[in-house]
Short mmCIF file of C-alpha atoms and ligand atoms in Angstrom, two decimals:
data_model
loop_
_atom_site.label_atom_id
_atom_site.label_comp_id
_atom_site.label_asym_id
_atom_site.label_seq_id
_atom_site.Cartn_x
_atom_site.Cartn_y
_atom_site.Cartn_z
CA UNK A 23 -36.61 -20.31 -18.22
CA UNK A 24 -34.25 -21.89 -15.71
CA UNK A 25 -31.40 -21.48 -18.19
CA UNK A 26 -32.23 -17.86 -18.81
CA UNK A 27 -32.22 -17.18 -15.08
CA UNK A 28 -28.94 -19.01 -14.67
CA UNK A 29 -27.47 -17.06 -17.56
CA UNK A 30 -28.64 -13.83 -15.98
CA UNK A 31 -27.08 -14.74 -12.63
CA UNK A 32 -23.78 -15.68 -14.23
CA UNK A 33 -23.87 -12.48 -16.18
CA UNK A 34 -24.53 -10.41 -13.04
CA UNK A 35 -21.80 -12.32 -11.26
CA UNK A 36 -19.37 -11.47 -14.02
CA UNK A 37 -20.30 -7.86 -13.96
CA UNK A 38 -19.64 -7.63 -10.25
CA UNK A 39 -16.45 -9.70 -10.51
CA UNK A 40 -15.32 -7.46 -13.32
CA UNK A 41 -15.70 -4.26 -11.32
CA UNK A 42 -12.45 -2.88 -10.05
CA UNK A 43 -12.01 -2.39 -6.35
CA UNK A 44 -9.53 0.19 -5.14
CA UNK A 45 -7.39 0.25 -2.01
CA UNK A 46 -8.52 3.82 -1.53
CA UNK A 47 -12.17 2.75 -1.32
CA UNK A 48 -11.43 0.08 1.23
CA UNK A 49 -9.07 1.61 3.75
CA UNK A 50 -10.15 4.48 6.00
CA UNK A 51 -6.79 6.23 5.78
CA UNK A 52 -5.25 7.94 2.73
CA UNK A 53 -3.22 5.81 0.31
CA UNK A 54 -0.66 7.92 -1.50
CA UNK A 55 2.17 7.84 -3.98
CA UNK A 56 5.11 10.08 -4.60
CA UNK A 57 4.92 11.41 -8.12
CA UNK A 58 7.14 12.75 -10.82
CA UNK A 59 5.66 15.53 -12.99
CA UNK A 60 7.53 14.44 -16.13
CA UNK A 61 6.06 10.94 -15.95
CA UNK A 62 2.61 12.41 -15.31
CA UNK A 63 2.93 14.47 -18.47
CA UNK A 64 4.56 11.84 -20.67
CA UNK A 65 3.20 8.48 -19.66
CA UNK A 66 -0.55 7.84 -19.90
CA UNK A 67 -0.48 4.58 -17.97
CA UNK A 68 1.44 6.23 -15.16
CA UNK A 69 -0.99 9.13 -15.12
CA UNK A 70 -3.97 6.75 -15.14
CA UNK A 71 -2.70 4.80 -12.14
CA UNK A 72 -1.67 7.97 -10.32
CA UNK A 73 -5.14 9.39 -10.90
CA UNK A 74 -7.24 6.35 -10.04
CA UNK A 75 -5.31 4.45 -7.41
CA UNK A 76 -4.32 7.06 -4.86
CA UNK A 77 -5.97 9.79 -2.83
CA UNK A 78 -2.82 11.40 -1.49
CA UNK A 79 0.19 12.74 -3.34
CA UNK A 80 3.78 13.62 -2.42
CA UNK A 81 6.22 15.27 -4.82
CA UNK A 82 9.06 12.75 -5.10
CA UNK A 83 11.57 15.54 -5.69
CA UNK A 84 9.95 18.80 -6.75
CA UNK A 85 9.39 20.51 -3.43
CA UNK A 86 12.95 19.92 -2.23
CA UNK A 87 15.43 22.73 -1.67
CA UNK A 88 17.40 22.21 -4.86
CA UNK A 89 14.26 22.22 -6.98
CA UNK A 90 12.32 25.12 -5.50
CA UNK A 91 15.21 27.39 -4.53
CA UNK A 92 17.85 27.11 -7.26
CA UNK A 93 19.41 30.53 -6.57
CA UNK A 94 19.63 32.67 -3.46
CA UNK A 95 17.14 35.19 -4.77
CA UNK A 96 15.02 32.94 -6.94
CA UNK A 97 12.37 30.37 -6.13
CA UNK A 98 10.98 28.10 -8.84
CA UNK A 99 7.69 26.49 -7.93
CA UNK A 100 6.64 25.45 -11.44
CA UNK A 101 7.09 21.70 -11.11
CA UNK A 102 5.83 21.57 -7.54
CA UNK A 103 2.78 23.51 -8.68
CA UNK A 104 2.19 20.95 -11.46
CA UNK A 105 1.92 18.25 -8.84
CA UNK A 106 -0.42 20.42 -6.79
CA UNK A 107 -2.58 21.09 -9.85
CA UNK A 108 -2.81 17.39 -10.65
CA UNK A 109 -3.69 16.55 -7.06
CA UNK A 110 -6.33 19.26 -6.84
CA UNK A 111 -7.90 18.35 -10.18
CA UNK A 112 -8.21 14.74 -8.98
CA UNK A 113 -9.27 15.60 -5.40
CA UNK A 114 -6.22 14.28 -3.63
CA UNK A 115 -4.56 15.35 -0.46
CA UNK A 116 -1.06 16.78 -0.84
CA UNK A 117 1.76 16.01 1.53
CA UNK A 118 4.77 18.35 1.42
CA UNK A 119 8.25 16.82 1.17
CA UNK A 120 10.63 18.21 2.43
CA UNK A 121 11.69 21.55 3.94
CA UNK A 122 15.11 20.69 5.41
CA UNK A 123 17.38 17.87 4.26
CA UNK A 124 21.12 17.34 3.86
CA UNK A 125 20.58 16.05 0.30
CA UNK A 126 19.42 17.82 -2.84
CA UNK A 127 20.63 21.14 -1.49
CA UNK A 128 21.38 23.80 -4.15
CA UNK A 129 25.01 24.70 -4.68
CA UNK A 130 24.54 28.25 -3.43
CA UNK A 131 23.40 26.92 -0.05
CA UNK A 132 26.34 24.54 0.29
CA UNK A 133 28.65 27.44 -0.55
CA UNK A 134 26.86 29.91 1.70
CA UNK A 135 29.05 31.74 4.17
CA UNK A 136 28.07 33.90 7.07
CA UNK A 137 27.74 33.88 10.82
CA UNK A 138 25.16 31.85 12.73
CA UNK A 139 22.58 34.62 12.37
CA UNK A 140 23.05 34.79 8.60
CA UNK A 141 22.65 31.00 8.33
CA UNK A 142 19.52 31.14 10.43
CA UNK A 143 18.03 33.88 8.33
CA UNK A 144 18.81 31.94 5.18
CA UNK A 145 17.14 28.71 6.36
CA UNK A 146 14.22 30.53 7.94
CA UNK A 147 13.59 32.41 4.72
CA UNK A 148 13.70 29.19 2.71
CA UNK A 149 11.31 27.32 5.00
CA UNK A 150 8.86 30.18 5.29
CA UNK A 151 8.77 31.09 1.60
CA UNK A 152 8.12 27.47 0.62
CA UNK A 153 5.60 26.85 3.39
CA UNK A 154 3.77 30.08 2.52
CA UNK A 155 3.72 29.26 -1.18
CA UNK A 156 2.04 25.89 -0.59
CA UNK A 157 -0.07 27.04 2.36
CA UNK A 158 -3.68 25.88 2.12
CA UNK A 159 -2.61 23.32 -0.49
CA UNK A 160 -0.53 20.88 1.52
CA UNK A 161 -2.02 19.14 4.56
CA UNK A 162 1.33 18.49 6.15
CA UNK A 163 5.09 18.83 5.74
CA UNK A 164 8.10 16.67 6.31
CA UNK A 165 9.82 19.55 8.04
CA UNK A 166 13.13 17.88 8.81
CA UNK A 167 14.25 14.77 6.95
CA UNK A 168 16.85 12.22 8.07
CA UNK A 169 18.65 14.29 10.73
CA UNK A 170 20.11 11.30 12.62
CA UNK A 171 22.73 8.71 11.82
CA UNK A 172 22.23 5.04 12.60
CA UNK A 173 24.10 5.42 15.90
CA UNK A 174 21.65 8.09 17.03
CA UNK A 175 24.03 11.03 16.71
CA UNK A 176 23.08 14.15 14.83
CA UNK A 177 24.02 13.79 11.17
CA UNK A 178 26.82 16.15 10.19
CA UNK A 179 25.40 18.55 7.58
CA UNK A 180 25.57 22.20 6.69
CA UNK A 181 22.52 22.66 8.92
CA UNK A 182 23.86 20.94 12.05
CA UNK A 183 27.22 22.60 11.52
CA UNK A 184 26.03 26.16 11.10
CA UNK A 185 22.74 26.49 12.94
CA UNK A 186 22.59 25.49 16.60
CA UNK A 187 19.26 23.84 17.42
CA UNK A 188 18.25 23.84 13.75
CA UNK A 189 15.65 21.09 14.11
CA UNK A 190 13.56 22.88 16.72
CA UNK A 191 13.92 26.18 14.88
CA UNK A 192 12.81 24.61 11.61
CA UNK A 193 9.61 23.29 13.17
CA UNK A 194 8.95 26.66 14.75
CA UNK A 195 9.50 28.54 11.48
CA UNK A 196 7.33 26.12 9.51
CA UNK A 197 4.55 26.51 12.06
CA UNK A 198 4.72 30.29 11.92
CA UNK A 199 4.41 30.22 8.14
CA UNK A 200 1.59 27.66 7.96
CA UNK A 201 -0.07 27.20 11.35
CA UNK A 202 -2.53 24.61 10.02
CA UNK A 203 0.03 22.25 8.53
CA UNK A 204 0.68 18.93 10.26
CA UNK A 205 4.41 18.92 10.88
CA UNK A 206 6.44 15.71 10.61
CA UNK A 207 9.90 14.50 11.41
CA UNK A 208 10.69 11.92 8.68
CA UNK A 209 13.39 9.23 8.68
CA UNK A 210 14.32 5.75 7.41
CA UNK A 211 15.82 2.53 8.73
CA UNK A 212 14.88 2.73 12.40
CA UNK A 213 14.28 -1.04 12.38
CA UNK A 214 17.23 -2.84 13.90
CA UNK A 215 18.79 0.55 14.81
CA UNK A 216 17.58 1.12 18.37
CA UNK A 217 19.87 4.12 18.86
CA UNK A 218 18.44 5.89 15.83
CA UNK A 219 14.91 5.12 17.03
CA UNK A 220 15.75 6.39 20.51
CA UNK A 221 17.21 9.61 19.12
CA UNK A 222 13.93 10.26 17.31
CA UNK A 223 11.88 9.55 20.42
CA UNK A 224 14.15 11.83 22.45
CA UNK A 225 13.70 14.55 19.87
CA UNK A 226 9.92 14.26 20.10
CA UNK A 227 10.03 14.45 23.90
CA UNK A 228 12.38 17.38 23.87
CA UNK A 229 10.35 19.36 21.33
CA UNK A 230 7.14 18.67 23.20
CA UNK A 231 8.70 19.72 26.51
CA UNK A 232 9.76 22.98 24.85
CA UNK A 233 6.32 23.39 23.26
CA UNK A 234 7.78 23.30 19.78
CA UNK A 235 5.08 22.15 17.36
CA UNK A 236 5.71 18.63 16.09
CA UNK A 237 2.65 16.64 15.10
CA UNK A 238 3.80 13.52 13.31
CA UNK A 239 6.44 10.94 12.58
CA UNK A 240 7.16 9.81 9.04
CA UNK A 241 8.47 6.25 8.92
CA UNK A 242 9.80 6.02 5.40
CA UNK A 243 9.58 2.21 5.18
CA UNK A 244 12.15 1.62 2.47
CA UNK A 245 12.33 -2.00 3.53
CA UNK A 246 12.94 -5.35 1.89
CA UNK A 247 11.63 -8.89 2.06
CA UNK A 248 14.28 -9.77 4.66
CA UNK A 249 13.41 -6.89 7.01
CA UNK A 250 12.49 -8.38 10.35
CA UNK A 251 8.85 -8.15 11.39
CA UNK A 252 9.71 -7.95 15.12
CA UNK A 253 12.02 -4.99 14.47
CA UNK A 254 9.46 -3.24 12.29
CA UNK A 255 6.74 -3.91 14.87
CA UNK A 256 8.88 -2.43 17.60
CA UNK A 257 9.53 0.74 15.57
CA UNK A 258 5.84 1.12 14.78
CA UNK A 259 4.88 0.50 18.39
CA UNK A 260 7.37 2.99 19.80
CA UNK A 261 6.44 5.62 17.23
CA UNK A 262 2.74 5.19 17.84
CA UNK A 263 3.25 5.45 21.61
CA UNK A 264 4.26 9.09 21.12
CA UNK A 265 0.62 9.80 20.31
CA UNK A 266 1.69 11.67 17.17
CA UNK A 267 0.28 11.14 13.68
CA UNK A 268 2.06 8.28 11.93
CA UNK A 269 2.80 8.31 8.20
CA UNK A 270 4.36 5.38 6.38
CA UNK A 271 5.78 7.98 4.09
CA UNK A 272 7.91 6.31 1.41
CA UNK A 273 6.88 2.67 1.32
CA UNK A 274 8.57 0.20 -1.01
CA UNK A 275 9.62 -3.40 -0.42
CA UNK A 276 12.75 -4.47 -2.26
CA UNK A 277 13.00 -8.09 -3.37
CA UNK A 278 16.64 -8.04 -4.50
CA UNK A 279 18.38 -5.89 -1.89
CA UNK A 280 21.84 -7.17 -2.76
CA UNK A 281 21.36 -6.18 -6.41
CA UNK A 282 22.09 -9.65 -7.74
CA UNK A 283 22.32 -9.27 -11.52
CA UNK A 284 20.97 -12.79 -12.08
CA UNK A 285 17.94 -12.19 -9.87
CA UNK A 286 14.58 -13.50 -11.12
CA UNK A 287 11.33 -12.18 -9.67
CA UNK A 288 9.97 -15.66 -9.01
CA UNK A 289 6.66 -16.61 -7.48
CA UNK A 290 8.38 -17.25 -4.18
CA UNK A 291 9.94 -13.76 -4.18
CA UNK A 292 6.51 -12.35 -4.99
CA UNK A 293 5.01 -14.35 -2.16
CA UNK A 294 7.61 -13.08 0.32
CA UNK A 295 6.94 -9.53 -0.86
CA UNK A 296 3.20 -10.00 -0.55
CA UNK A 297 3.63 -11.27 3.01
CA UNK A 298 5.75 -8.28 3.94
CA UNK A 299 3.24 -5.84 2.40
CA UNK A 300 0.45 -7.57 4.32
CA UNK A 301 2.43 -7.27 7.52
CA UNK A 302 2.97 -3.56 6.92
CA UNK A 303 -0.68 -2.89 6.16
CA UNK A 304 -1.86 -4.98 9.13
CA UNK A 305 0.53 -3.14 11.40
CA UNK A 306 -0.78 0.16 10.10
CA UNK A 307 -4.37 -0.95 10.72
CA UNK A 308 -3.48 -1.57 14.36
CA UNK A 309 -2.49 2.08 14.87
CA UNK A 310 -5.30 4.10 16.49
CA UNK A 311 -7.38 5.68 13.73
CA UNK A 312 -6.82 9.23 14.91
CA UNK A 313 -3.08 8.74 14.40
CA UNK A 314 -3.40 7.28 10.87
CA UNK A 315 -2.13 9.97 8.49
CA UNK A 316 -1.80 7.39 5.71
CA UNK A 317 0.48 5.12 3.73
CA UNK A 318 2.43 6.59 0.82
CA UNK A 319 4.17 4.41 -1.77
CA UNK A 320 7.44 5.75 -3.14
CA UNK A 321 6.22 6.12 -6.73
CA UNK A 322 3.84 4.07 -8.87
CA UNK A 323 5.36 1.28 -11.01
CA UNK A 324 8.49 -0.80 -10.54
CA UNK A 325 10.33 1.00 -13.29
CA UNK A 326 9.72 4.40 -11.68
CA UNK A 327 11.32 3.37 -8.41
CA UNK A 328 14.35 5.27 -7.09
CA UNK A 329 15.91 1.84 -6.49
CA UNK A 330 16.19 1.44 -10.24
CA UNK A 331 16.94 5.05 -11.11
CA UNK A 332 18.97 6.59 -8.30
CA UNK A 333 20.34 3.35 -6.88
CA UNK A 334 20.89 1.71 -10.30
CA UNK A 335 19.39 -1.63 -9.36
CA UNK A 336 17.73 -2.74 -12.62
CA UNK A 337 16.42 -6.01 -11.22
CA UNK A 338 14.31 -4.54 -8.48
CA UNK A 339 10.51 -4.85 -8.26
CA UNK A 340 9.47 -3.01 -5.11
CA UNK A 341 6.04 -1.52 -5.84
CA UNK A 342 2.36 -2.33 -6.41
CA UNK A 343 2.37 -2.08 -10.20
CA UNK A 344 4.52 -3.96 -12.69
CA UNK A 345 6.42 -2.58 -15.65
CA UNK A 346 3.21 -2.33 -17.67
CA UNK A 347 1.39 -0.68 -14.78
CA UNK A 348 -0.69 -3.80 -14.16
CA UNK A 349 -1.66 -4.48 -10.57
CA UNK A 350 0.46 -7.21 -9.10
CA UNK A 351 -1.29 -10.18 -7.41
CA UNK A 352 -0.33 -8.70 -4.03
CA UNK A 353 -2.82 -5.89 -4.73
CA UNK A 354 -5.78 -8.24 -4.17
CA UNK A 355 -4.22 -9.61 -1.00
CA UNK A 356 -4.11 -6.07 0.37
CA UNK A 357 -7.73 -5.54 -0.67
CA UNK A 358 -8.66 -8.65 1.31
CA UNK A 359 -7.03 -7.19 4.40
CA UNK A 360 -9.39 -4.26 4.19
CA UNK A 361 -12.44 -6.45 4.83
CA UNK A 362 -12.85 -5.24 8.37
CA UNK A 363 -12.27 -1.62 7.47
CA UNK A 364 -14.51 1.20 6.26
O1 9MR B 5 13.26 9.17 -4.91
C1 9MR B 5 14.15 10.25 -4.84
C2 9MR B 5 15.12 10.18 -6.00
O2 9MR B 5 14.46 10.41 -7.22
C3 9MR B 5 16.23 11.21 -5.80
O3 9MR B 5 17.19 11.08 -6.83
C4 9MR B 5 16.86 11.01 -4.44
C5 9MR B 5 17.99 12.01 -4.18
O4 9MR B 5 18.63 11.72 -2.99
O5 9MR B 5 15.87 11.16 -3.43
C6 9MR B 5 14.88 10.18 -3.52
O6 9MR B 5 13.92 10.32 -2.48
C7 9MR B 5 14.40 10.17 -1.16
C8 9MR B 5 13.51 10.98 -0.26
O7 9MR B 5 13.45 12.30 -0.70
C9 9MR B 5 13.97 10.92 1.17
N1 9MR B 5 14.10 9.58 1.62
C10 9MR B 5 14.88 8.68 0.78
C11 9MR B 5 14.33 8.73 -0.63
C12 9MR B 5 15.01 7.70 -1.50
O8 9MR B 5 16.38 8.03 -1.63
#
């Protein structure tokens, strides 16, 4: 009898140990990933993780200017809509990325010519058509992406060159087109770049003083295991002090930032990465709940990362899931952090 009871207890124990726990069940804020529609369609493991592990979705590329507005008189929302369909079918929030950027701009825009009014009309039309198309589907937008250089000056781009005050105007136009959307300014690498950080804070103050709608700051968080915690903490603190919603919008933690071709993803590199992820999650937990828009990973598995594709760094392992889409050990460390949550 005793043995049967013991057996039963062990069995129950195993069942409960065997049950998967998800980050999304344990943290009170959304946990997202940027997604690629081709991988969703072609790779079952990718689709499975995308479906089960996240409750927020960003299109990694397919809502950007070049993708949705390939010709002056033609919008193409097919791929962006695929992401929306996937997110809706799996009850996920959708975050829009991005309305105005200096990268991934279609050729016709870079070659556009006209006076300031014509440029304004062109950008306004782009922003409003895209925002209207996804209205009611996206919760928020990265309205302007990466407008400042590291020294805090305005980045030279076709937008800063041709449209005076383009940042404020872009927020205003986005708001007119989708008054319910939470509007973000999104940027990277503020840690260790106090002038860039200050430029962003100045922008927020200026827009608020002019009653231009800005509701959130996206901190991309493309960081690495050597990123300094004090610098990250200072960026998070200063951003949070604005009172705006805070989104860690493109999180990944590189382990081989110098792209060493002999790099091995050893246990100690994994440990350093785990510690940095814990630091990031703990820092996010310390942000007041009403400002927590969520944490978004920049794609799902290591092999999907832009660091491998776009940056051509084959020995990089920056994400939560390994090459076979297995959870890395750091996943359970993050789950443990959630103990005091939800
Ligand atoms: O991950 C994106 C990659 O697939 C594209 O080739 C690249 C083009 O510049 O953009 C990447 O996403 C960027 C994001 O839109 C804005 N912040 C930096 C991201 C990484 O470069």
